[in-house]
Each structure stands twice: as C-alpha cells, then as structure tokens.
Amino acid sequence: MVSITSKVATFKNYINNEWVESSSTKLLDSISPMNKNEVVGRVQNSTQEDIEKAVQAAHKAQVNWRKIGQHARGQFLFKVANILESRIDDIAETMTREMGKTLPEAKGETARGVAILRYYAGEGMRKNGDVIPSSDSEALMITKRVPVGVVGIVTPWNFPVAIPIWKLAPALVYGNTVIFKPATEAAVTAAKVIECFSEAGLPEGVLNFITGSGSIIGQGIIDHPQVNAITFTGSETVGKGVLKSTAERGIKSQVEMGGKNPVIVAKDADLDKSVEAVISGAFRSTGQKCTATSKVIVEADIYETFKEKLVQETEKITVGNGLNDGIWMGPCASESQFNTVKSYIEIGKEEGAQLISGGEVLHGEEYDNGFYITPAIFENVKLDMRIAQEEIFGPVIALIKVADIHEAIQAANDTKYGLSASIFTSNIASFLKFSDEIEAGLVRVNAESAGVELQAPFGGMKGSSSGSREQGEAAQEFYTEIKTIFIKG
Ligand code: NAP
Ligand code: MG
C-alpha cells in the first residue's frame, strides 16, 4: 500500500478499497517545519478525474452501507480504534515530523483519535429515533434517523488525526459514505490514519481518500452534484466560500473556522494557576489551535503582578525540535505560517503595542532550516489593533488592561469570532456574569481556553462557525436526516 521512492515514502489515494495513483501522476511533497530540507512523504496531486472515481465509489457503496445497519458499522469502528492504538508511536512521530507539534502532544492527539473512534463505535448500539404519541391511539408514530448520503470531508493541518476522525467516525457510523481530503500540510499523517480504516476491512467504496490542492480537490468535492453534505474545518476565508458553494447547491454543510479566544484574569484569580493556563492555552502546539488563547484581558489591580509572572514563566519555554526530550514548543507548522507570525509581530510594533517578551526568530545550527520563533507577548494593546482582532494562529499574546469585570467582558466580546473563552476568578458572581454574557461556543471557568472533551458538543458562535456542533451526541444532527414514520395497523 505504501511504495518507497528513494528514501521518501509515497502515499496513494484510497478509492474503492484500492491504493491508487492519481491520473496526474504528479506528487506533492510534505515538508518538515523542523527542517525544510526534509521531505516527510509524498502524496498524490489529484485531479477532477480522481474526484469523479471517488464520488462514484462512495455513491455506489451507499446502498449496502445503509443496509448493513448501525450496530455492524459500529463494530468496524472498534476495529479501526484497535489498529490506530497499535500504531500510535509511528503516527505521532509522523505528525511531529510533518507539522511540528511536540511528540507528547502528538501522542496525546492520536490517543484522543482512538477514544473518539470508540465513542462513535458505541453509537452503533445507541438509539437512532424516538416514539412520539400520535393523536390516533391505534397508530405508532416514530422518528428514524437516516444517513444523509455521500459526505465530503475537508480538514486543516493543525489536528491531523483528531479532526479527520471526529468527522469520519460519526459520518460512517450513521451510515454515510465518505470522500475525505486532508490538508496538504498534514496529508502523510492523514494517509496513515486511512491505512488503519483500510486494515479494518471496511466494505468497498465506503471511505475514499484523495489528496491534492484545496482549490482544485477541496472545491471539486464541494461542488460535485453527487456529494450530499460537506463538513469543513479551516480558515474563515475558505470556510465562507464553502458556505456559499453549499448554499447555492442547497446541500447541508457544517463549517468550523477561526477564533480570537480571550482569557479574562480577574483581580480575585489564582495567579499561579492563571499564568500556567494562559501559557498552555497560548503556546502549546505553537499557538496553532483554533481554541488557542490570544487575547489576555487583565484587571488593573493585578495587572503588573500577573504580567511579571507571565513573562518570567514564558521565558522558561524551550523551543526546538518536537521529537527531542525537554522541548516544550515546536516550530510554526509551515513557512507560510512562520511568515504570518513574523508579519503580525511587525504589525503589532507598527500599531504601537509593545513587545515585552519573545517574538524572535531563532538562529543556529539546530534552527536555521526550521520555522522557529520564540513565544511573544505584547502589552499596551488597544482593542482596535489588528493584533487584538485578527486570528494570528501562532504563539502571540496580546495583553489588555481593564478597570473591571464589566469592561473585561466587553473587551472579550469585541471580536467577530466566538469559539472559546475563559475566565479566571474565585468570585461566583463574576463567573455567572461571564458565562451568561460571553459570546462563545466553549465557555471555560478557571481552565485554559484550549481543551475540549470528545463527548461534549464542540463549535463556535458568530464568525467562528456555521452554528452546528460537532462531537458528542451533537454530531448526529449533522450526519443524519429525520424521517417521521406513521404506522397504522
Ligand atoms: P485552510 O487554509 O482553510 O485549509 C483547510 C482545508 O481546506 C485544507 O484541506 C485546504 O487544502 C482546503 N482548502 C483550501 N482552499 C480551499 C478551497 N478554495 N476550497 C476548498 N477547500 C480548500 O485552513 P488551515 O490553514 O489548514 O487551518 C487553519 C485554520 O483552521 C485556522 O483558521 C483555524 O482557526 C481553523 N481551525 C478551526 C477549528 C474549529 O473547530 N473551529 C479547528 C482547527 C482549525 P490545502 O491544505 O490543500 O490547501
Ligand atoms: Mg509540513
């Protein structure tokens, strides 16, 4: 299934249960952000013709996959979970090489993938409808959830195992067949995840995997008339395009986009815990989580003390190759991400904010070919500055000083996004007010802004999302349609 050309592994598309080359016969290199001279693997640069084959396979597989039943579909996912679990070390190492997050984080994410698979495998044995009392006492009225059909899945590079799985697993267990296009930056990791599905022996055509450019393969899947629903996670620009295209076609879509996630540190917060949580939320995964902390809003009474501790602890962070022991933060995931972060550091300075820590490109043998930058903290940030409004998707904190909780919540809501938000406080009234007034899909109290549990609904408000929710039971809403069935004897 994996052919080796020179020392670099090449990964094929997976269509109708076969690993096949693209009709283009062209390949795309996946480059390591730790060393731009290292090609982690090569994937197919697919074409419209490949999409056509994948869609036809998924379409044809629909009938039997529906018929086999939810329980049997769940059993497949248990098998995939076991295979993925046995490959955690290899897949996590590939993830670290390919997009730079540290090995412990990559292992944690892969283990989460296993847990998500088991959760949705269990869905195979849970209810898929309700009984509703009819006005006719001799009739039975029920609802039954049925699959949507062929689902197109398009994912980003920042969680290359967890995000594909939190879409694939519910899509499959509820009876849909799938065409999956991963982010090119993390396509090798995604191919290894698909190998686990393939080894579990899914029936032909149920899961199809094709790699290639977003604008050709992503858009091609979205526009294909035989694809019945699209689930997308990625940037706001592309996400809005997905919403437009799917609205024109009148099909179901689910779109999760960016964030500008605030953390409020109230004057009665536990300072050590809030500093630790802000650092973890802002800088783990090099700030490249959609739920990463990027605006830190601090009450004036404790501002100076908090800032000092934050800078002191941030400066202890070890940046380097995520495969090495003792490294806390890896590089930016790609050259373009690296350039974006560097440009926002300059924008922040030009706007008049003060860079009080980090934001430096690292040089030296270990760093020169990678995309390494130290975690950055700005202060004197005004709410209308670009670094306070735009998603940077890198290790940059904007510190904002406010007079009180009221002003803090206003500052937190002053963004077009609404994914995640947290508050550190020991005052019940403050966290009640916060959880009531904050405009975010994920509301966290005395916990970092990043971090979600797979059994709970996940998704944003405002410009972060199309409004539907993923994960937990909420996923059923998107991946099924409801039939209301009235039965009279
Ligand atoms: P992206 O550039 O929007 O790419 C996401 C996916 O869309 C990739 O597979 C990409 O393919 C594809 N794509 C690109 N252009 C396309 C087009 N014109 N039509 C259809 N598909 C297209 O996002 P990213 O840089 O990978 O990921 C970072 C973003 O994801 C951030 O904004 C982050 O906040 C967001 N994110 C959100 C969540 C959430 O749940 N809210 C979770 C994680 C990440 P290529 O890779 O081939 O370009
Ligand atoms: Mg890469």
Coordinates of C-alpha atoms and ligand atoms in Angstrom, one line a residue:
M1 CA 0.0 0.0 0.0
V2 CA 2.9 2.4 0.5
S3 CA 5.6 2.5 -2.2
I4 CA 9.0 3.8 -1.5
T5 CA 10.8 6.1 -4.0
S6 CA 14.4 6.7 -2.9
K7 CA 14.1 7.2 0.8
V8 CA 10.9 9.1 0.8
A9 CA 7.6 7.2 1.2
T10 CA 4.9 7.9 -1.4
F11 CA 1.2 7.7 -0.4
K12 CA -1.5 6.9 -2.8
N13 CA -5.2 7.8 -2.9
Y14 CA -7.6 5.3 -1.5
I15 CA -10.5 4.7 -3.8
N16 CA -12.9 1.8 -3.7
N17 CA -10.6 -0.1 -1.3
E18 CA -7.6 0.2 -3.5
W19 CA -4.5 2.4 -3.1
V20 CA -4.2 4.1 -6.5
E21 CA -2.1 6.8 -8.1
S22 CA -3.7 10.0 -9.4
S23 CA -4.3 10.3 -13.1
S24 CA -2.0 13.3 -13.0
T25 CA 0.9 11.0 -12.0
K26 CA 2.2 14.1 -10.1
L27 CA 3.2 14.2 -6.5
L28 CA 3.2 16.9 -3.7
D29 CA 6.0 17.0 -1.2
S30 CA 5.1 17.3 2.5
I31 CA 7.9 19.3 4.1
S32 CA 9.0 19.2 7.8
P33 CA 8.8 22.5 9.5
M34 CA 11.8 21.4 11.7
N35 CA 14.0 21.2 8.6
K36 CA 12.7 22.4 5.3
N37 CA 15.1 20.1 3.5
E38 CA 13.3 17.0 4.9
V39 CA 10.5 15.6 2.8
V40 CA 8.3 13.7 5.2
G41 CA 6.4 11.9 2.4
R42 CA 4.9 12.5 -1.0
V43 CA 1.2 12.4 -1.7
Q44 CA -0.9 12.4 -4.9
N45 CA -1.6 15.7 -6.7
S46 CA -5.1 14.6 -7.7
T47 CA -7.4 15.7 -10.4
Q48 CA -11.0 16.1 -11.2
E49 CA -10.9 12.6 -12.7
D50 CA -9.8 11.2 -9.4
I51 CA -12.7 13.0 -7.6
E52 CA -15.1 11.5 -10.1
K53 CA -13.9 8.0 -9.3
A54 CA -14.0 8.6 -5.6
V55 CA -17.5 10.0 -5.7
Q56 CA -18.8 7.2 -7.9
A57 CA -17.3 4.6 -5.5
A58 CA -18.9 6.4 -2.5
H59 CA -22.2 6.7 -4.3
K60 CA -22.3 3.0 -5.2
A61 CA -21.4 1.9 -1.7
Q62 CA -24.2 3.8 -0.2
V63 CA -27.0 1.2 -0.5
N64 CA -25.1 -1.7 1.2
W65 CA -23.6 0.5 3.8
R66 CA -27.0 1.7 4.9
K67 CA -28.3 -1.9 4.8
I68 CA -25.6 -3.4 7.0
G69 CA -27.0 -1.5 10.0
Q70 CA -25.7 0.9 12.7
H71 CA -24.6 -1.9 15.0
A72 CA -22.4 -3.5 12.4
R73 CA -21.0 -0.2 11.3
G74 CA -20.0 0.5 15.0
Q75 CA -18.1 -2.8 15.1
F76 CA -15.9 -1.6 12.2
L77 CA -15.0 1.5 14.2
F78 CA -14.0 -0.7 17.2
K79 CA -11.5 -2.5 14.9
V80 CA -10.2 0.8 13.5
A81 CA -9.6 2.0 17.1
N82 CA -7.6 -1.0 18.0
I83 CA -5.4 -0.7 14.8
L84 CA -4.8 3.0 15.4
E85 CA -4.0 2.3 19.0
S86 CA -1.3 -0.2 18.0
R87 CA 0.2 2.4 15.7
I88 CA 0.2 5.4 18.0
D89 CA 4.0 5.7 18.1
D90 CA 4.5 5.7 14.4
I91 CA 1.6 8.0 13.6
A92 CA 2.5 10.5 16.3
E93 CA 6.1 10.6 15.1
T94 CA 4.9 11.3 11.6
M95 CA 2.7 14.1 12.9
T96 CA 5.6 15.7 14.7
R97 CA 7.8 15.5 11.7
E98 CA 5.1 16.8 9.4
M99 CA 3.6 19.7 11.3
G100 CA 5.9 20.2 14.2
K101 CA 3.8 19.7 17.4
T102 CA 5.8 18.0 20.1
L103 CA 5.8 14.3 20.3
P104 CA 3.9 14.1 23.7
E105 CA 1.2 16.3 22.2
A106 CA 1.1 14.3 19.0
K107 CA 0.8 11.1 21.0
G108 CA -2.0 12.6 23.1
E109 CA -3.9 13.7 20.0
T110 CA -3.6 10.2 18.4
A111 CA -4.8 8.6 21.7
R112 CA -7.7 11.0 21.5
G113 CA -8.4 9.7 18.0
V114 CA -8.7 6.2 19.4
A115 CA -11.1 7.4 22.1
I116 CA -13.2 9.3 19.5
L117 CA -13.4 6.1 17.4
R118 CA -14.6 4.1 20.4
Y119 CA -17.1 6.7 21.4
Y120 CA -18.7 6.5 17.9
A121 CA -18.3 2.8 17.7
G122 CA -20.5 2.7 20.8
E123 CA -23.1 4.9 19.0
G124 CA -23.7 1.7 16.9
M125 CA -25.6 0.4 19.8
R126 CA -27.5 3.6 20.8
K127 CA -30.9 4.8 19.7
N128 CA -31.5 6.5 16.4
G129 CA -35.0 7.7 16.8
D130 CA -37.9 8.4 19.1
V131 CA -41.5 7.4 19.7
I132 CA -43.9 10.3 19.6
P133 CA -47.5 9.9 20.8
S134 CA -50.0 10.1 17.9
S135 CA -53.4 11.7 18.1
D136 CA -54.6 8.4 16.7
S137 CA -54.4 6.0 19.7
E138 CA -54.2 3.0 17.3
A139 CA -51.2 4.3 15.4
L140 CA -47.5 4.2 16.1
M141 CA -45.6 7.3 15.3
I142 CA -41.8 7.2 15.3
T143 CA -38.8 9.1 14.0
K144 CA -35.9 7.4 12.5
R145 CA -32.6 8.9 11.7
V146 CA -31.2 8.0 8.3
P147 CA -27.9 8.9 6.7
V148 CA -27.5 12.0 4.5
G149 CA -25.7 10.1 1.8
V150 CA -22.2 10.9 0.5
V151 CA -20.4 13.2 2.8
G152 CA -17.4 15.3 1.7
I153 CA -14.8 16.0 4.5
V154 CA -12.2 18.8 4.2
T155 CA -9.8 19.3 7.1
P156 CA -7.0 21.6 8.3
W157 CA -3.4 20.6 9.3
N158 CA -3.4 21.6 12.9
F159 CA -5.0 18.4 14.3
P160 CA -4.3 16.0 11.5
V161 CA -5.6 12.9 13.4
A162 CA -8.3 14.2 15.7
I163 CA -10.2 16.4 13.3
P164 CA -10.5 13.9 10.5
I165 CA -11.6 11.2 13.0
W166 CA -14.2 13.4 14.7
K167 CA -15.7 13.8 11.2
L168 CA -15.1 10.3 9.7
A169 CA -16.3 8.3 12.7
P170 CA -19.8 9.8 13.1
A171 CA -20.2 10.1 9.3
L172 CA -19.6 6.3 9.0
V173 CA -21.4 5.0 12.0
Y174 CA -24.6 6.9 11.0
G175 CA -24.5 5.2 7.6
N176 CA -22.9 7.8 5.2
T177 CA -20.1 7.0 2.8
V178 CA -17.3 9.5 2.6
I179 CA -14.8 11.3 0.4
F180 CA -12.0 12.8 2.6
K181 CA -9.5 15.4 1.5
P182 CA -6.9 16.3 4.2
A183 CA -4.8 19.5 4.4
T184 CA -1.8 19.1 2.2
E185 CA 0.5 20.2 5.1
A186 CA -0.5 17.1 7.0
A187 CA -1.6 14.7 4.3
V188 CA 1.0 12.0 5.2
T189 CA -0.3 11.7 8.7
A190 CA -3.8 11.6 7.3
A191 CA -2.8 8.8 4.9
K192 CA -1.6 6.7 7.8
V193 CA -4.9 7.2 9.6
I194 CA -6.7 5.9 6.5
E195 CA -4.4 2.9 6.4
C196 CA -6.0 2.0 9.8
F197 CA -9.5 2.2 8.3
S198 CA -8.4 0.1 5.3
E199 CA -6.8 -2.6 7.5
A200 CA -10.1 -2.9 9.5
G201 CA -11.8 -4.1 6.3
L202 CA -14.4 -1.6 5.5
P203 CA -16.6 -2.6 2.5
E204 CA -15.6 -1.3 -0.9
G205 CA -16.2 2.4 -1.6
V206 CA -17.3 3.3 1.9
L207 CA -14.3 5.5 2.6
N208 CA -12.4 7.3 -0.1
F209 CA -9.3 9.4 0.4
I210 CA -7.8 11.8 -2.1
T211 CA -5.1 14.4 -1.7
G212 CA -4.4 17.5 -3.6
S213 CA -4.7 21.2 -3.7
G214 CA -7.5 22.9 -1.7
S215 CA -8.8 25.0 -4.6
I216 CA -9.0 22.0 -7.0
I217 CA -9.7 18.9 -4.9
G218 CA -11.4 20.7 -1.9
Q219 CA -13.6 22.8 -4.2
G220 CA -14.1 19.9 -6.6
I221 CA -15.6 17.8 -3.8
I222 CA -17.7 20.6 -2.5
D223 CA -19.2 21.3 -6.0
H224 CA -19.8 17.7 -7.0
P225 CA -23.5 17.2 -7.6
Q226 CA -23.4 13.7 -6.1
V227 CA -22.0 14.8 -2.8
N228 CA -24.9 15.4 -0.4
A229 CA -23.2 17.2 2.5
I230 CA -19.9 19.0 3.4
T231 CA -18.1 19.2 6.7
F232 CA -15.2 21.6 6.7
T233 CA -12.8 22.9 9.3
G234 CA -10.3 25.5 8.4
S235 CA -9.8 29.2 7.8
E236 CA -12.5 31.8 7.7
T237 CA -11.8 32.8 4.1
V238 CA -12.1 29.2 2.8
G239 CA -15.0 28.4 5.2
K240 CA -17.1 31.3 3.9
G241 CA -16.5 30.0 0.3
V242 CA -17.7 26.6 1.4
L243 CA -20.9 28.1 2.9
K244 CA -21.5 30.0 -0.3
S245 CA -21.0 27.0 -2.6
T246 CA -23.1 24.6 -0.5
A247 CA -25.9 27.2 -0.1
E248 CA -26.0 27.6 -3.9
R249 CA -26.3 23.8 -4.3
G250 CA -28.8 23.6 -1.4
I251 CA -27.0 20.9 0.5
K252 CA -26.2 20.5 4.2
S253 CA -22.9 22.0 5.4
Q254 CA -21.1 22.4 8.6
V255 CA -18.2 24.9 8.8
E256 CA -15.9 25.5 11.7
M257 CA -13.5 28.4 11.3
G258 CA -11.1 30.6 13.2
G259 CA -11.0 32.2 16.6
K260 CA -9.6 35.1 18.6
N261 CA -10.0 33.5 22.0
P262 CA -9.9 35.7 25.1
V263 CA -9.0 34.8 28.7
I264 CA -10.0 37.1 31.5
V265 CA -7.9 37.2 34.6
A266 CA -10.0 38.8 37.3
K267 CA -8.4 40.5 40.4
D268 CA -9.5 37.6 42.6
A269 CA -8.0 34.9 40.3
D270 CA -5.4 32.4 41.5
L271 CA -2.4 33.9 39.8
D272 CA -0.2 30.9 39.5
K273 CA -3.0 28.8 38.0
S274 CA -4.0 31.5 35.6
V275 CA -0.4 32.1 34.4
E276 CA 0.1 28.4 33.8
A277 CA -3.2 28.1 31.9
V278 CA -2.6 31.2 29.8
I279 CA 0.8 29.9 28.8
S280 CA -0.5 26.4 28.0
G281 CA -3.5 27.8 26.1
A282 CA -1.5 30.3 24.1
F283 CA 1.7 28.5 23.4
R284 CA 1.0 24.7 23.3
S285 CA 1.0 23.5 19.7
T286 CA 2.9 26.8 18.9
G287 CA -0.4 28.7 19.3
Q288 CA -1.9 26.8 16.4
K289 CA -5.1 25.5 18.0
C290 CA -8.4 27.0 16.9
T291 CA -9.1 27.4 20.6
A292 CA -5.7 28.9 21.5
T293 CA -5.6 31.9 23.8
S294 CA -4.7 35.1 22.0
K295 CA -6.2 38.0 24.0
V296 CA -5.4 38.1 27.7
I297 CA -7.6 40.6 29.5
V298 CA -6.4 41.5 33.0
E299 CA -7.9 43.6 35.7
A300 CA -5.8 46.7 36.6
D301 CA -5.4 45.8 40.3
I302 CA -3.3 42.7 39.5
Y303 CA -2.0 43.6 36.0
E304 CA 1.6 44.3 36.9
T305 CA 2.0 41.2 39.1
F306 CA 0.3 39.0 36.5
K307 CA 2.4 40.4 33.7
E308 CA 5.7 39.8 35.6
K309 CA 4.8 36.2 36.3
L310 CA 3.6 35.6 32.8
V311 CA 6.9 36.9 31.2
Q312 CA 9.0 35.1 33.8
E313 CA 7.4 31.7 33.1
T314 CA 7.2 32.3 29.3
E315 CA 10.9 32.9 29.1
K316 CA 11.5 29.4 30.5
I317 CA 9.8 27.8 27.5
T318 CA 12.2 25.6 25.5
V319 CA 11.7 25.9 21.7
G320 CA 13.0 23.3 19.3
N321 CA 12.6 20.0 17.5
G322 CA 9.5 18.4 19.0
L323 CA 11.0 14.9 18.7
N324 CA 13.6 15.8 21.4
D325 CA 13.1 15.4 25.1
G326 CA 12.8 18.6 27.1
I327 CA 11.3 20.6 24.2
W328 CA 8.1 22.4 25.2
M329 CA 7.2 24.2 22.0
G330 CA 7.9 23.2 18.4
P331 CA 8.2 25.3 15.2
C332 CA 5.4 27.0 13.3
A333 CA 3.9 24.3 11.0
S334 CA 4.9 25.7 7.7
E335 CA 6.9 28.5 6.0
S336 CA 3.7 30.5 5.3
Q337 CA 2.5 30.2 8.9
F338 CA 6.0 31.3 10.0
N339 CA 5.8 34.3 7.7
T340 CA 2.3 35.2 9.0
V341 CA 3.5 35.1 12.6
K342 CA 6.6 37.3 11.8
S343 CA 4.4 39.7 9.9
Y344 CA 2.0 40.1 12.9
I345 CA 4.9 40.7 15.2
E346 CA 5.9 43.7 12.9
I347 CA 2.2 44.8 12.6
G348 CA 1.9 44.8 16.4
K349 CA 5.0 47.0 16.8
E350 CA 3.9 49.4 14.0
E351 CA 0.5 49.7 15.6
G352 CA 2.2 51.0 18.8
A353 CA 1.9 47.9 21.0
Q354 CA 5.0 47.0 23.0
L355 CA 6.7 43.6 22.5
I356 CA 7.7 42.8 26.1
S357 CA 8.9 39.2 25.5
G358 CA 10.0 36.9 22.7
G359 CA 8.9 37.2 19.1
E360 CA 12.4 36.4 17.9
V361 CA 13.4 34.1 15.1
L362 CA 15.8 31.5 16.4
H363 CA 19.2 31.1 14.6
G364 CA 21.9 28.5 14.9
E365 CA 22.6 25.0 13.5
E366 CA 19.6 23.4 15.1
Y367 CA 17.2 26.1 13.9
D368 CA 18.4 27.6 10.6
N369 CA 16.4 25.3 8.4
G370 CA 13.2 25.3 10.6
F371 CA 10.5 27.8 11.3
Y372 CA 11.3 28.6 14.9
I373 CA 10.1 31.7 16.8
T374 CA 10.0 32.3 20.5
P375 CA 6.6 32.9 22.2
A376 CA 5.7 36.6 22.0
I377 CA 3.9 38.8 24.5
F378 CA 2.6 42.3 23.6
E379 CA 1.3 44.9 26.0
N380 CA -0.4 48.2 25.6
V381 CA -2.6 46.6 23.1
K382 CA -5.7 48.6 22.1
L383 CA -8.9 46.7 21.2
D384 CA -9.0 48.1 17.7
M385 CA -5.5 47.0 16.8
R386 CA -5.1 44.2 14.3
I387 CA -3.2 42.0 16.8
A388 CA -6.3 42.3 19.0
Q389 CA -8.8 41.5 16.3
E390 CA -7.3 39.1 13.8
E391 CA -6.5 35.4 14.2
I392 CA -2.7 35.1 14.1
F393 CA -2.6 31.3 14.6
G394 CA 0.8 31.4 16.3
P395 CA 2.4 31.9 19.7
V396 CA 1.5 35.5 20.3
I397 CA -0.4 37.0 23.3
A398 CA -2.0 40.5 23.3
L399 CA -2.2 41.8 26.9
I400 CA -5.1 44.2 27.6
K401 CA -5.5 46.1 30.8
V402 CA -9.1 46.8 32.0
A403 CA -10.7 48.5 35.0
D404 CA -13.3 45.9 36.0
I405 CA -15.1 42.7 35.1
H406 CA -17.7 44.6 33.1
E407 CA -15.1 46.2 30.8
A408 CA -13.3 42.8 30.6
I409 CA -16.3 41.0 29.2
Q410 CA -16.9 43.8 26.7
A411 CA -13.2 43.5 25.6
A412 CA -13.6 39.7 25.3
N413 CA -16.6 40.1 23.1
D414 CA -15.1 42.7 20.9
T415 CA -14.3 40.3 18.1
K416 CA -16.0 38.9 15.1
Y417 CA -15.2 35.4 16.4
G418 CA -16.8 33.4 19.1
L419 CA -15.1 30.0 19.5
S420 CA -13.7 29.7 23.0
A421 CA -13.3 32.0 26.1
S422 CA -12.3 31.6 29.6
I423 CA -12.2 33.4 32.9
F424 CA -10.0 33.0 36.0
T425 CA -11.9 34.2 39.1
S426 CA -12.9 32.9 42.5
N427 CA -16.0 35.1 42.6
I428 CA -19.3 33.3 41.8
A429 CA -21.0 36.5 40.6
S430 CA -18.1 37.1 38.1
F431 CA -18.2 33.7 36.5
L432 CA -22.0 33.7 36.4
K433 CA -22.0 37.1 34.7
F434 CA -19.2 35.8 32.3
S435 CA -20.9 32.6 31.4
D436 CA -24.1 34.5 30.7
E437 CA -22.7 37.4 28.7
I438 CA -19.7 35.9 26.8
E439 CA -20.3 35.2 23.1
A440 CA -18.5 31.9 22.7
G441 CA -19.5 28.3 22.0
L442 CA -17.0 27.0 24.5
V443 CA -17.1 28.7 27.9
R444 CA -14.4 27.8 30.4
V445 CA -14.1 28.8 34.0
N446 CA -10.7 28.5 35.8
A447 CA -9.5 26.4 32.9
E448 CA -7.5 27.3 29.8
S449 CA -9.3 28.3 26.6
A450 CA -8.0 25.3 24.7
G451 CA -9.1 21.8 25.6
V452 CA -12.3 20.0 24.7
E453 CA -13.8 16.7 25.7
L454 CA -14.9 14.4 22.8
Q455 CA -18.2 13.5 24.4
A456 CA -19.4 17.2 24.6
P457 CA -20.6 19.4 21.7
F458 CA -17.9 21.5 20.1
G459 CA -18.2 24.6 17.9
G460 CA -18.2 28.3 17.8
M461 CA -20.6 31.3 17.7
K462 CA -20.5 34.4 15.5
G463 CA -17.8 34.3 12.7
S464 CA -16.2 31.1 14.1
S465 CA -18.9 28.7 12.8
S466 CA -21.9 28.0 10.7
G467 CA -23.6 27.3 14.0
S468 CA -23.9 23.5 14.0
R469 CA -21.9 21.5 16.5
E470 CA -19.5 18.6 16.2
Q471 CA -18.5 15.7 18.6
G472 CA -20.5 14.0 21.3
E473 CA -24.2 13.4 20.6
A474 CA -24.4 16.7 18.7
A475 CA -22.7 15.1 15.6
Q476 CA -25.8 13.0 14.9
E477 CA -27.7 16.2 14.0
F478 CA -25.4 16.8 11.0
Y479 CA -24.7 13.3 9.8
T480 CA -28.4 12.2 9.7
E481 CA -31.8 13.3 8.5
I482 CA -35.0 12.6 10.3
K483 CA -37.8 10.5 8.8
T484 CA -41.2 10.8 10.7
I485 CA -42.9 7.5 10.3
F486 CA -46.6 7.0 11.0
I487 CA -47.8 3.4 11.2
K488 CA -51.4 2.2 11.3
G489 CA -52.3 -1.5 11.6
Ligands
NAP1 P1 -7.4 26.4 5.3 O1 -6.3 27.0 4.6 O2 -8.8 27.0 5.2 O3 -7.5 24.9 4.8 C1 -8.4 23.9 5.3 C2 -8.7 22.9 4.3 O4 -9.3 23.5 3.2 C3 -7.4 22.2 3.7 O5 -7.7 20.9 3.4 C4 -7.2 23.0 2.4 O6 -6.5 22.3 1.4 C5 -8.7 23.2 2.0 N1 -8.8 24.3 1.0 C6 -8.0 25.4 0.8 N2 -8.6 26.2 -0.1 C7 -9.7 25.6 -0.5 C8 -10.8 26.0 -1.4 N3 -10.7 27.1 -2.1 N4 -11.8 25.2 -1.5 C9 -12.0 24.1 -0.7 N5 -11.0 23.7 0.1 C10 -9.9 24.4 0.3 O7 -7.1 26.2 6.9 P2 -5.7 25.7 7.5 O8 -4.6 26.7 7.3 O9 -5.5 24.3 7.1 O10 -6.1 25.6 9.1 C11 -6.0 26.7 10.0 C12 -7.4 27.3 10.2 O11 -8.3 26.3 10.7 C13 -7.4 28.3 11.3 O12 -8.1 29.4 10.9 C14 -8.0 27.6 12.5 O13 -8.7 28.5 13.4 C15 -9.0 26.8 11.8 N6 -9.4 25.7 12.7 C16 -10.7 25.7 13.2 C17 -11.1 24.7 14.0 C18 -12.5 24.7 14.6 O14 -13.0 23.7 15.0 N7 -13.2 25.9 14.7 C19 -10.3 23.7 14.3 C20 -9.0 23.6 13.8 C21 -8.6 24.7 13.0 P3 -4.9 22.6 1.3 O15 -4.2 22.1 2.5 O16 -4.5 21.6 0.2 O17 -4.7 24.0 1.0
MG2 MG 4.7 20.3 6.6

